[in-house]
mmCIF file of C-alpha atoms in Angstrom:
data_model
loop_
_atom_site.group_PDB
_atom_site.id
_atom_site.type_symbol
_atom_site.label_atom_id
_atom_site.label_comp_id
_atom_site.label_asym_id
_atom_site.label_seq_id
_atom_site.Cartn_x
_atom_site.Cartn_y
_atom_site.Cartn_z
ATOM 1 C CA UNK A 722 -22.313 -59.716 4.764
ATOM 2 C CA UNK A 723 -22.370 -57.141 1.962
ATOM 3 C CA UNK A 724 -21.299 -59.749 -0.585
ATOM 4 C CA UNK A 725 -23.830 -62.251 0.665
ATOM 5 C CA UNK A 726 -26.620 -59.684 0.495
ATOM 6 C CA UNK A 727 -25.602 -58.627 -3.005
ATOM 7 C CA UNK A 728 -25.692 -62.199 -4.252
ATOM 8 C CA UNK A 729 -29.059 -62.877 -2.619
ATOM 9 C CA UNK A 730 -30.473 -59.733 -4.223
ATOM 10 C CA UNK A 731 -29.058 -60.706 -7.603
ATOM 11 C CA UNK A 732 -30.655 -64.145 -7.373
ATOM 12 C CA UNK A 733 -33.939 -62.529 -6.325
ATOM 13 C CA UNK A 734 -33.866 -60.205 -9.354
ATOM 14 C CA UNK A 735 -33.199 -63.155 -11.685
ATOM 15 C CA UNK A 736 -35.927 -65.311 -10.124
ATOM 16 C CA UNK A 737 -38.470 -62.487 -10.289
ATOM 17 C CA UNK A 738 -37.596 -61.874 -13.954
ATOM 18 C CA UNK A 739 -37.949 -65.565 -14.785
ATOM 19 C CA UNK A 740 -41.308 -65.699 -13.048
ATOM 20 C CA UNK A 741 -42.630 -62.601 -14.830
ATOM 21 C CA UNK A 742 -41.193 -63.759 -18.142
ATOM 22 C CA UNK A 743 -42.806 -67.206 -18.168
ATOM 23 C CA UNK A 744 -46.102 -65.853 -16.870
ATOM 24 C CA UNK A 745 -46.153 -63.199 -19.586
ATOM 25 C CA UNK A 746 -45.055 -65.747 -22.178
ATOM 26 C CA UNK A 747 -47.890 -68.070 -21.207
ATOM 27 C CA UNK A 748 -50.557 -65.404 -21.723
ATOM 28 C CA UNK A 749 -49.022 -63.444 -24.597
ATOM 29 C CA UNK A 750 -50.199 -63.982 -28.176
ATOM 30 C CA UNK A 751 -46.581 -63.963 -29.296
ATOM 31 C CA UNK A 752 -45.439 -66.409 -26.619
ATOM 32 C CA UNK A 753 -43.331 -69.403 -27.603
ATOM 33 C CA UNK A 754 -43.071 -72.896 -26.231
ATOM 34 C CA UNK A 755 -39.511 -73.378 -24.957
ATOM 35 C CA UNK A 756 -39.848 -77.137 -25.442
ATOM 36 C CA UNK A 757 -40.639 -76.813 -29.146
ATOM 37 C CA UNK A 758 -38.638 -79.228 -31.230
ATOM 38 C CA UNK A 759 -36.529 -77.822 -33.987
ATOM 39 C CA UNK A 760 -35.523 -81.066 -35.626
ATOM 40 C CA UNK A 761 -37.609 -82.180 -38.588
ATOM 41 C CA UNK A 762 -36.877 -85.848 -37.925
ATOM 42 C CA UNK A 763 -38.085 -85.507 -34.346
ATOM 43 C CA UNK A 764 -41.168 -83.586 -35.462
ATOM 44 C CA UNK A 765 -41.892 -86.260 -38.060
ATOM 45 C CA UNK A 766 -41.698 -89.020 -35.425
ATOM 46 C CA UNK A 767 -44.627 -87.542 -33.516
ATOM 47 C CA UNK A 768 -46.864 -87.202 -36.581
ATOM 48 C CA UNK A 769 -49.851 -89.268 -37.510
ATOM 49 C CA UNK A 770 -48.329 -90.825 -40.628
ATOM 50 C CA UNK A 771 -51.505 -92.264 -42.163
ATOM 51 C CA UNK A 772 -51.926 -89.243 -44.393
ATOM 52 C CA UNK A 773 -48.391 -88.235 -45.257
ATOM 53 C CA UNK A 774 -45.017 -87.456 -43.856
ATOM 54 C CA UNK A 775 -42.209 -84.990 -43.375
ATOM 55 C CA UNK A 776 -39.000 -86.239 -44.957
ATOM 56 C CA UNK A 777 -35.523 -84.837 -44.575
ATOM 57 C CA UNK A 778 -33.622 -84.839 -47.874
ATOM 58 C CA UNK A 779 -30.050 -84.064 -48.884
ATOM 59 C CA UNK A 780 -28.766 -81.995 -51.791
ATOM 60 C CA UNK A 781 -28.663 -84.870 -54.311
ATOM 61 C CA UNK A 782 -32.255 -85.903 -53.688
ATOM 62 C CA UNK A 783 -33.313 -82.267 -53.647
ATOM 63 C CA UNK A 784 -31.802 -81.594 -57.089
ATOM 64 C CA UNK A 785 -33.558 -84.664 -58.503
ATOM 65 C CA UNK A 786 -36.879 -83.541 -57.070
ATOM 66 C CA UNK A 787 -36.360 -79.959 -58.199
ATOM 67 C CA UNK A 788 -36.568 -81.123 -61.827
ATOM 68 C CA UNK A 789 -39.914 -82.835 -61.285
ATOM 69 C CA UNK A 790 -41.863 -79.749 -60.390
ATOM 70 C CA UNK A 791 -42.180 -79.187 -56.689
ATOM 71 C CA UNK A 792 -43.045 -76.106 -54.709
ATOM 72 C CA UNK A 793 -39.951 -74.673 -53.111
ATOM 73 C CA UNK A 794 -40.292 -72.548 -49.975
ATOM 74 C CA UNK A 795 -37.645 -70.276 -48.499
ATOM 75 C CA UNK A 796 -38.252 -70.023 -44.740
ATOM 76 C CA UNK A 797 -35.653 -67.307 -44.111
ATOM 77 C CA UNK A 798 -36.191 -63.568 -43.681
ATOM 78 C CA UNK A 799 -37.018 -61.197 -46.521
ATOM 79 C CA UNK A 800 -33.560 -59.560 -46.444
ATOM 80 C CA UNK A 801 -31.857 -62.967 -46.699
ATOM 81 C CA UNK A 802 -34.163 -63.803 -49.606
ATOM 82 C CA UNK A 803 -33.327 -60.579 -51.444
ATOM 83 C CA UNK A 804 -29.600 -61.181 -50.932
ATOM 84 C CA UNK A 805 -29.888 -64.482 -52.752
ATOM 85 C CA UNK A 806 -32.167 -67.521 -52.883
ATOM 86 C CA UNK A 807 -32.589 -70.760 -54.807
ATOM 87 C CA UNK A 808 -34.288 -69.915 -58.142
ATOM 88 C CA UNK A 809 -38.046 -70.527 -58.066
ATOM 89 C CA UNK A 810 -38.381 -70.397 -54.272
ATOM 90 C CA UNK A 811 -41.348 -68.718 -52.623
ATOM 91 C CA UNK A 812 -40.578 -66.459 -49.669
ATOM 92 C CA UNK A 813 -42.256 -67.583 -46.420
ATOM 93 C CA UNK A 814 -40.532 -66.048 -43.397
ATOM 94 C CA UNK A 815 -41.367 -68.511 -40.627
ATOM 95 C CA UNK A 816 -40.828 -65.893 -37.953
ATOM 96 C CA UNK A 817 -43.612 -63.783 -39.494
ATOM 97 C CA UNK A 818 -45.907 -66.752 -39.970
ATOM 98 C CA UNK A 819 -49.178 -64.830 -39.765
ATOM 99 C CA UNK A 820 -48.527 -62.343 -42.541
ATOM 100 C CA UNK A 821 -46.966 -64.865 -44.935
ATOM 101 C CA UNK A 822 -49.575 -67.548 -44.356
ATOM 102 C CA UNK A 823 -52.228 -65.226 -45.799
ATOM 103 C CA UNK A 824 -50.120 -64.383 -48.850
ATOM 104 C CA UNK A 825 -48.507 -67.698 -49.736
ATOM 105 C CA UNK A 826 -50.810 -70.512 -48.624
ATOM 106 C CA UNK A 827 -53.672 -69.711 -51.053
ATOM 107 C CA UNK A 828 -51.167 -70.256 -53.890
ATOM 108 C CA UNK A 829 -50.288 -73.788 -52.794
ATOM 109 C CA UNK A 830 -52.304 -76.884 -53.628
ATOM 110 C CA UNK A 831 -52.490 -79.110 -50.516
ATOM 111 C CA UNK A 832 -51.500 -82.217 -52.512
ATOM 112 C CA UNK A 833 -48.372 -80.796 -54.051
ATOM 113 C CA UNK A 834 -44.912 -81.683 -52.775
ATOM 114 C CA UNK A 835 -43.330 -78.911 -50.764
ATOM 115 C CA UNK A 836 -39.594 -78.573 -50.226
ATOM 116 C CA UNK A 837 -38.620 -76.175 -47.461
ATOM 117 C CA UNK A 838 -35.174 -74.809 -46.718
ATOM 118 C CA UNK A 839 -33.590 -72.175 -44.486
ATOM 119 C CA UNK A 840 -30.116 -70.702 -44.141
ATOM 120 C CA UNK A 841 -27.909 -73.571 -42.966
ATOM 121 C CA UNK A 842 -27.947 -77.187 -41.723
ATOM 122 C CA UNK A 843 -28.412 -75.947 -38.149
ATOM 123 C CA UNK A 844 -31.205 -73.421 -38.733
ATOM 124 C CA UNK A 845 -34.636 -74.535 -37.563
ATOM 125 C CA UNK A 846 -37.070 -72.329 -39.469
ATOM 126 C CA UNK A 847 -37.542 -74.999 -42.147
ATOM 127 C CA UNK A 848 -38.151 -77.786 -39.600
ATOM 128 C CA UNK A 849 -40.652 -75.723 -37.641
ATOM 129 C CA UNK A 850 -42.424 -74.487 -40.773
ATOM 130 C CA UNK A 851 -42.671 -78.089 -41.995
ATOM 131 C CA UNK A 852 -44.355 -79.103 -38.720
ATOM 132 C CA UNK A 853 -46.808 -76.191 -38.849
ATOM 133 C CA UNK A 854 -47.707 -76.689 -42.528
ATOM 134 C CA UNK A 855 -48.287 -80.384 -41.856
ATOM 135 C CA UNK A 856 -50.761 -79.401 -39.154
ATOM 136 C CA UNK A 857 -52.490 -77.135 -41.683
ATOM 137 C CA UNK A 858 -53.040 -80.085 -44.025
ATOM 138 C CA UNK A 859 -50.048 -80.159 -46.352
ATOM 139 C CA UNK A 860 -49.005 -83.788 -46.306
ATOM 140 C CA UNK A 861 -46.089 -84.174 -48.715
ATOM 141 C CA UNK A 862 -43.434 -82.098 -47.048
ATOM 142 C CA UNK A 863 -39.695 -82.322 -47.522
ATOM 143 C CA UNK A 864 -37.014 -80.438 -45.639
ATOM 144 C CA UNK A 865 -33.815 -79.724 -47.550
ATOM 145 C CA UNK A 866 -31.349 -80.229 -44.738
ATOM 146 C CA UNK A 867 -28.293 -78.437 -46.109
ATOM 147 C CA UNK A 868 -30.154 -75.175 -46.556
ATOM 148 C CA UNK A 869 -29.065 -72.206 -48.603
ATOM 149 C CA UNK A 870 -25.433 -72.356 -47.397
ATOM 150 C CA UNK A 871 -25.033 -75.890 -48.821
ATOM 151 C CA UNK A 872 -26.597 -74.815 -52.126
ATOM 152 C CA UNK A 873 -24.232 -71.846 -52.362
ATOM 153 C CA UNK A 874 -21.191 -73.949 -51.400
ATOM 154 C CA UNK A 875 -21.791 -76.206 -54.386
ATOM 155 C CA UNK A 876 -21.671 -73.187 -56.678
ATOM 156 C CA UNK A 877 -25.249 -73.673 -57.868
ATOM 157 C CA UNK A 878 -27.204 -70.756 -59.411
ATOM 158 C CA UNK A 879 -28.515 -68.132 -57.007
ATOM 159 C CA UNK A 880 -31.160 -65.548 -57.759
ATOM 160 C CA UNK A 881 -31.228 -62.112 -56.145
ATOM 161 C CA UNK A 882 -34.161 -59.804 -55.427
ATOM 162 C CA UNK A 883 -37.847 -60.570 -55.018
ATOM 163 C CA UNK A 884 -39.693 -62.798 -57.477
ATOM 164 C CA UNK B 1034 -28.795 -21.457 17.279
ATOM 165 C CA UNK B 1035 -26.040 -23.966 16.897
ATOM 166 C CA UNK B 1036 -23.326 -21.307 17.067
ATOM 167 C CA UNK B 1037 -24.774 -19.897 20.259
ATOM 168 C CA UNK B 1038 -24.637 -23.269 21.907
ATOM 169 C CA UNK B 1039 -21.010 -23.755 20.986
ATOM 170 C CA UNK B 1040 -20.042 -20.357 22.319
ATOM 171 C CA UNK B 1041 -21.480 -21.329 25.632
ATOM 172 C CA UNK B 1042 -19.260 -24.371 25.978
ATOM 173 C CA UNK B 1043 -15.592 -24.335 26.867
ATOM 174 C CA UNK B 1044 -12.714 -23.816 24.431
ATOM 175 C CA UNK B 1045 -12.205 -27.436 23.379
ATOM 176 C CA UNK B 1046 -15.431 -27.614 21.365
ATOM 177 C CA UNK B 1047 -14.538 -24.368 19.611
ATOM 178 C CA UNK B 1048 -11.091 -25.684 18.749
ATOM 179 C CA UNK B 1049 -12.656 -28.820 17.364
ATOM 180 C CA UNK B 1050 -14.990 -26.771 15.226
ATOM 181 C CA UNK B 1051 -12.140 -24.704 13.822
ATOM 182 C CA UNK B 1052 -10.064 -27.729 12.975
ATOM 183 C CA UNK B 1053 -12.845 -29.809 11.484
ATOM 184 C CA UNK B 1054 -14.419 -27.773 8.649
ATOM 185 C CA UNK B 1055 -11.784 -28.001 5.878
ATOM 186 C CA UNK B 1056 -11.486 -31.739 6.313
ATOM 187 C CA UNK B 1057 -15.196 -32.265 6.312
ATOM 188 C CA UNK B 1058 -15.957 -30.078 3.279
ATOM 189 C CA UNK B 1059 -13.295 -31.869 1.243
ATOM 190 C CA UNK B 1060 -14.762 -35.170 2.180
ATOM 191 C CA UNK B 1061 -18.239 -33.957 1.295
ATOM 192 C CA UNK B 1062 -17.212 -32.597 -2.070
ATOM 193 C CA UNK B 1063 -15.587 -35.890 -3.019
ATOM 194 C CA UNK B 1064 -18.614 -37.731 -1.758
ATOM 195 C CA UNK B 1065 -21.107 -35.674 -3.769
ATOM 196 C CA UNK B 1066 -18.957 -36.087 -6.893
ATOM 197 C CA UNK B 1067 -19.178 -39.849 -6.537
ATOM 198 C CA UNK B 1068 -22.871 -39.578 -5.899
ATOM 199 C CA UNK B 1069 -23.390 -37.710 -9.161
ATOM 200 C CA UNK B 1070 -21.442 -40.389 -11.012
ATOM 201 C CA UNK B 1071 -23.682 -43.041 -9.460
ATOM 202 C CA UNK B 1072 -26.823 -41.110 -10.394
ATOM 203 C CA UNK B 1073 -25.528 -40.680 -13.949
ATOM 204 C CA UNK B 1074 -24.737 -44.402 -14.193
ATOM 205 C CA UNK B 1075 -28.178 -45.300 -12.897
ATOM 206 C CA UNK B 1076 -30.019 -43.027 -15.323
ATOM 207 C CA UNK B 1077 -28.008 -44.144 -18.358
ATOM 208 C CA UNK B 1078 -28.189 -47.856 -17.549
ATOM 209 C CA UNK B 1079 -31.901 -47.688 -16.743
ATOM 210 C CA UNK B 1080 -32.694 -45.835 -19.976
ATOM 211 C CA UNK B 1081 -30.637 -48.184 -22.150
ATOM 212 C CA UNK B 1082 -31.919 -51.402 -20.596
ATOM 213 C CA UNK B 1083 -35.580 -50.442 -20.436
ATOM 214 C CA UNK B 1084 -35.476 -49.294 -24.069
ATOM 215 C CA UNK B 1085 -33.705 -52.500 -25.089
ATOM 216 C CA UNK B 1086 -36.180 -54.634 -23.140
ATOM 217 C CA UNK B 1087 -39.244 -53.084 -24.773
ATOM 218 C CA UNK B 1088 -37.740 -53.683 -28.198
ATOM 219 C CA UNK B 1089 -37.854 -57.445 -27.787
ATOM 220 C CA UNK B 1090 -40.118 -58.322 -24.879
ATOM 221 C CA UNK B 1091 -43.043 -59.100 -27.181
ATOM 222 C CA UNK B 1092 -41.005 -60.779 -29.929
ATOM 223 C CA UNK B 1093 -39.395 -63.851 -28.345
ATOM 224 C CA UNK B 1094 -39.457 -65.715 -31.661
ATOM 225 C CA UNK B 1095 -37.556 -63.042 -33.542
ATOM 226 C CA UNK B 1096 -35.172 -62.571 -30.617
ATOM 227 C CA UNK B 1097 -34.388 -66.307 -30.488
ATOM 228 C CA UNK B 1098 -33.574 -66.124 -34.206
ATOM 229 C CA UNK B 1099 -31.191 -63.254 -33.513
ATOM 230 C CA UNK B 1100 -29.488 -65.127 -30.665
ATOM 231 C CA UNK B 1101 -29.083 -68.116 -32.957
ATOM 232 C CA UNK B 1102 -26.940 -65.981 -35.261
ATOM 233 C CA UNK B 1103 -24.257 -65.937 -32.550
ATOM 234 C CA UNK B 1104 -23.825 -69.685 -33.150
ATOM 235 C CA UNK B 1105 -23.353 -70.286 -29.424
ATOM 236 C CA UNK B 1106 -26.762 -71.526 -28.289
ATOM 237 C CA UNK B 1107 -28.051 -74.022 -30.784
ATOM 238 C CA UNK B 1108 -29.981 -76.302 -28.459
ATOM 239 C CA UNK B 1109 -33.620 -75.372 -28.459
ATOM 240 C CA UNK B 1110 -34.731 -75.293 -24.807
ATOM 241 C CA UNK B 1111 -31.897 -73.112 -23.511
ATOM 242 C CA UNK B 1112 -32.148 -70.804 -26.512
ATOM 243 C CA UNK B 1113 -35.885 -70.219 -26.153
ATOM 244 C CA UNK B 1114 -35.574 -69.777 -22.388
ATOM 245 C CA UNK B 1115 -32.960 -67.069 -22.867
ATOM 246 C CA UNK B 1116 -35.157 -65.411 -25.500
ATOM 247 C CA UNK B 1117 -38.113 -65.376 -23.098
ATOM 248 C CA UNK B 1118 -36.316 -64.394 -19.885
ATOM 249 C CA UNK B 1119 -33.536 -62.000 -20.926
ATOM 250 C CA UNK B 1120 -35.786 -59.048 -21.899
ATOM 251 C CA UNK B 1121 -37.514 -59.341 -18.519
ATOM 252 C CA UNK B 1122 -34.215 -59.346 -16.635
ATOM 253 C CA UNK B 1123 -33.324 -56.156 -18.500
ATOM 254 C CA UNK B 1124 -36.682 -54.572 -17.702
ATOM 255 C CA UNK B 1125 -36.587 -55.449 -14.005
ATOM 256 C CA UNK B 1126 -33.011 -54.232 -13.718
ATOM 257 C CA UNK B 1127 -34.057 -50.931 -15.291
ATOM 258 C CA UNK B 1128 -36.967 -50.565 -12.869
ATOM 259 C CA UNK B 1129 -34.707 -51.447 -9.944
ATOM 260 C CA UNK B 1130 -32.197 -48.765 -10.978
ATOM 261 C CA UNK B 1131 -34.933 -46.122 -11.072
ATOM 262 C CA UNK B 1132 -36.683 -47.079 -7.843
ATOM 263 C CA UNK B 1133 -33.562 -48.009 -5.890
ATOM 264 C CA UNK B 1134 -34.947 -51.369 -4.764
ATOM 265 C CA UNK B 1135 -32.329 -54.166 -4.671
ATOM 266 C CA UNK B 1136 -29.928 -51.918 -6.483
ATOM 267 C CA UNK B 1137 -26.773 -53.702 -5.345
ATOM 268 C CA UNK B 1138 -27.986 -57.073 -6.587
ATOM 269 C CA UNK B 1139 -29.100 -55.450 -9.818
ATOM 270 C CA UNK B 1140 -25.657 -53.982 -10.405
ATOM 271 C CA UNK B 1141 -24.167 -57.464 -9.955
ATOM 272 C CA UNK B 1142 -26.633 -58.906 -12.492
ATOM 273 C CA UNK B 1143 -25.925 -56.066 -14.915
ATOM 274 C CA UNK B 1144 -22.161 -56.509 -14.604
ATOM 275 C CA UNK B 1145 -22.512 -60.225 -15.264
ATOM 276 C CA UNK B 1146 -24.756 -59.845 -18.317
ATOM 277 C CA UNK B 1147 -22.675 -57.017 -19.754
ATOM 278 C CA UNK B 1148 -19.545 -59.160 -19.533
ATOM 279 C CA UNK B 1149 -21.437 -61.999 -21.230
ATOM 280 C CA UNK B 1150 -22.714 -59.706 -24.009
ATOM 281 C CA UNK B 1151 -19.213 -58.377 -24.585
ATOM 282 C CA UNK B 1152 -17.749 -61.879 -24.859
ATOM 283 C CA UNK B 1153 -20.561 -62.982 -27.207
ATOM 284 C CA UNK B 1154 -20.163 -59.943 -29.449
ATOM 285 C CA UNK B 1155 -16.388 -60.350 -29.694
ATOM 286 C CA UNK B 1156 -16.829 -64.069 -30.426
ATOM 287 C CA UNK B 1157 -19.299 -63.248 -33.187
ATOM 288 C CA UNK B 1158 -17.062 -60.556 -34.674
ATOM 289 C CA UNK B 1159 -14.173 -63.035 -34.793
ATOM 290 C CA UNK B 1160 -16.518 -65.535 -36.438
ATOM 291 C CA UNK B 1161 -17.580 -63.042 -39.113
ATOM 292 C CA UNK B 1162 -13.984 -61.962 -39.691
ATOM 293 C CA UNK B 1163 -12.866 -65.573 -40.009
ATOM 294 C CA UNK B 1164 -15.566 -66.651 -42.460
ATOM 295 C CA UNK B 1165 -15.899 -63.667 -44.762
ATOM 296 C CA UNK B 1166 -12.458 -62.028 -44.613
ATOM 297 C CA UNK B 1167 -14.059 -58.831 -43.383
ATOM 298 C CA UNK B 1168 -11.855 -56.211 -41.692
ATOM 299 C CA UNK B 1169 -12.597 -55.537 -38.020
ATOM 300 C CA UNK B 1170 -13.978 -52.021 -38.586
ATOM 301 C CA UNK B 1171 -16.254 -53.211 -41.390
ATOM 302 C CA UNK B 1172 -18.128 -55.871 -39.439
ATOM 303 C CA UNK B 1173 -21.748 -54.704 -39.469
ATOM 304 C CA UNK B 1174 -24.576 -56.603 -37.791
ATOM 305 C CA UNK B 1175 -27.842 -56.560 -35.915
ATOM 306 C CA UNK B 1176 -26.711 -57.611 -32.467
ATOM 307 C CA UNK B 1177 -30.252 -58.446 -31.382
ATOM 308 C CA UNK B 1178 -29.897 -56.052 -28.476
ATOM 309 C CA UNK B 1179 -33.069 -54.176 -29.374
ATOM 310 C CA UNK B 1180 -31.321 -51.391 -31.278
ATOM 311 C CA UNK B 1181 -30.707 -50.797 -34.960
ATOM 312 C CA UNK B 1182 -27.997 -52.761 -36.785
ATOM 313 C CA UNK B 1183 -24.648 -51.051 -36.382
ATOM 314 C CA UNK B 1184 -20.900 -51.477 -36.739
ATOM 315 C CA UNK B 1185 -19.539 -54.054 -34.331
ATOM 316 C CA UNK B 1186 -16.734 -51.837 -33.036
ATOM 317 C CA UNK B 1187 -19.304 -49.224 -31.961
ATOM 318 C CA UNK B 1188 -21.264 -51.939 -30.201
ATOM 319 C CA UNK B 1189 -18.140 -53.116 -28.386
ATOM 320 C CA UNK B 1190 -17.380 -49.540 -27.225
ATOM 321 C CA UNK B 1191 -20.983 -49.061 -26.076
ATOM 322 C CA UNK B 1192 -20.962 -52.318 -24.183
ATOM 323 C CA UNK B 1193 -17.649 -51.522 -22.519
ATOM 324 C CA UNK B 1194 -19.127 -48.206 -21.329
ATOM 325 C CA UNK B 1195 -22.231 -49.971 -19.988
ATOM 326 C CA UNK B 1196 -20.030 -52.516 -18.236
ATOM 327 C CA UNK B 1197 -18.038 -49.639 -16.713
ATOM 328 C CA UNK B 1198 -21.206 -48.014 -15.382
ATOM 329 C CA UNK B 1199 -22.405 -51.323 -13.907
ATOM 330 C CA UNK B 1200 -19.079 -51.808 -12.157
ATOM 331 C CA UNK B 1201 -19.230 -48.240 -10.789
ATOM 332 C CA UNK B 1202 -22.609 -49.109 -9.284
ATOM 333 C CA UNK B 1203 -21.409 -52.458 -7.972
ATOM 334 C CA UNK B 1204 -18.405 -51.021 -6.142
ATOM 335 C CA UNK B 1205 -19.950 -47.753 -5.058
ATOM 336 C CA UNK B 1206 -21.268 -47.216 -1.555
ATOM 337 C CA UNK B 1207 -23.520 -44.307 -2.467
ATOM 338 C CA UNK B 1208 -26.901 -45.426 -3.651
ATOM 339 C CA UNK B 1209 -29.171 -42.584 -2.618
ATOM 340 C CA UNK B 1210 -30.986 -41.052 -5.534
ATOM 341 C CA UNK B 1211 -31.198 -37.642 -3.879
ATOM 342 C CA UNK B 1212 -27.775 -37.069 -2.405
ATOM 343 C CA UNK B 1213 -28.666 -34.431 0.218
ATOM 344 C CA UNK B 1214 -31.415 -36.365 1.904
ATOM 345 C CA UNK B 1215 -31.275 -38.634 4.988
ATOM 346 C CA UNK B 1216 -27.618 -38.614 5.940
ATOM 347 C CA UNK B 1217 -26.194 -41.503 7.918
ATOM 348 C CA UNK B 1218 -28.311 -44.404 6.717
ATOM 349 C CA UNK B 1219 -26.974 -46.282 3.768
ATOM 350 C CA UNK B 1220 -29.333 -47.932 1.342
ATOM 351 C CA UNK B 1221 -28.716 -50.927 -0.817
#
């Protein structure tokens, strides 16, 4: 009986927490949508493509484009950026969207090509940032899939500190 | 008053009284010692978990990013659900420990999540050691627990202590916050 009661109480505590958590999340300004998609290809599928697109690119394509004059955006955190980033990248920490949007977006022409990267092939900051910037009107968006880890693996130049 | 009543009865009750006391006081002392341990465990666990919960309850996005660094939950729905719900489980457990409501169930939940945290942290430490050739005592990270970044070995010690306290609560039979009050009825 004791064991049964303990388990029932434990389930009750978990259910109550879940209920409070999702209710709070729904009304909080900082709430997140648990169904948000973190895959740029999936995000791109749902877009209205008449105006532009989000394209996932690999390292080879990225290096070609990098020569042509694109705007490169680093979607990682500030400490990651200071520890090393791809030369010429602008810092735009996706997880502090509000504060960086005010600083960085006025610098970017809506018709320019943007390449976004984050830390690794599995990170999702770049995919999510791509989706949000597309909504804001930037139409030529590319996501560098390999991220900073791929860039570093290839032994390509890395710049430290803030630019 | 009590003594007077006993004196009035026959010798057997008196004999009983003389034989009983040492046994009973020993039992009581042991009992109160355990009760203090339980109270200590409740206060420490409640303080730690409520503090940890408030650190991340309003930052689910940042917290999900921190969980992602463990490289265990990569799928989005499960990850975001954990980031939303976990701080609330911690908060409710803390409140339960203070108020004494559902405290047995709470101690089961706390034991379970402390074991999970411990496994996750050790897994991550092994990961860091494997990838960067870092020595065990030099692994330094932000565990995403709601506290400042620290050395992993300290975090493992802390978590083991928290797990110990949760297990003390889970297997203890003394849940009363004030130990001298309302003898006989057991809460929980």
